[in-house]
Amino acid sequence: MENLIDSYTESTEQYYGQRRLGYCLDPKIGKLGRKVRYGCSKRCNKFRRLDGLCNDFENPAAGSLSYRFGRNVPLNATVRDEKNLYNPNPRDISRILMKRKKIIPVTIVNILVAGWVQFMTHDWFDSGKNDRCRHLKVPIRDDDPDFCKTMDIPMTRRDSCRNSKDYDTYQNTVTHWWDALQLYGINKQINRRIRTRKTAN
């Protein structure tokens, strides 16, 4: 995608280029500084790898398990503005703009769309379990029917491979692509659990 900003910066390469970190699960950082051998054989032209490697032969790590999410804006625009973080207040936006006052019939689709979207989002992205030790505390108005003082939202889990010179980055805990991971899984354990290993008649 031409408009997608790569979240792997020069500082990332300089910092990790000569290091091999056991805790770092990133498929690209783990390869920096040494010859890349992803094992993209001709078989990958026809069959999907569970970890998502080799979907893109020009950039074999792209979209694979634990790969960083890209950005749609320049990285320097992603720095959090603590002073204006809740201006406008996201809860107010939700109540004013997103509240459904009545059911509006949709005549161009059927009920299967909801199931399809739920199914597909499992293949689009997943940043894993949120960080229960860090929370966003959204201020709440006195007349809010659902919350009392604040709305506490666990923050997105930090990138295990990020260094202090990097902008905030986040890793995908599944593969990025529409690559049928819902049907085949992202590792051998899941694959064994969801496949019957029986030939259809």
PDB file of N, CA and C in Angstrom, residues 25 66 77 132:
ATOM      1  N   LEU A  25       9.823 -10.949  19.595  1.00  0.00           N
ATOM      2  CA  LEU A  25       9.140 -11.904  18.737  1.00  0.00           C
ATOM      3  C   LEU A  25       8.878 -11.371  17.339  1.00  0.00           C
ATOM      4  N   SER A  66       3.151 -11.391  14.464  1.00  0.00           N
ATOM      5  CA  SER A  66       3.922 -10.466  15.304  1.00  0.00           C
ATOM      6  C   SER A  66       4.562  -9.314  14.541  1.00  0.00           C
ATOM      7  N   ALA A  77       3.268  12.246  13.769  1.00  0.00           N
ATOM      8  CA  ALA A  77       1.896  12.678  14.054  1.00  0.00           C
ATOM      9  C   ALA A  77       1.191  11.712  15.000  1.00  0.00           C
ATOM     10  N   ARG A 132      -3.412  -4.585  31.319  1.00  0.00           N
ATOM     11  CA  ARG A 132      -4.261  -4.346  32.488  1.00  0.00           C
ATOM     12  C   ARG A 132      -3.601  -3.447  33.526  1.00  0.00           C
TER      13      ARG A 132
END
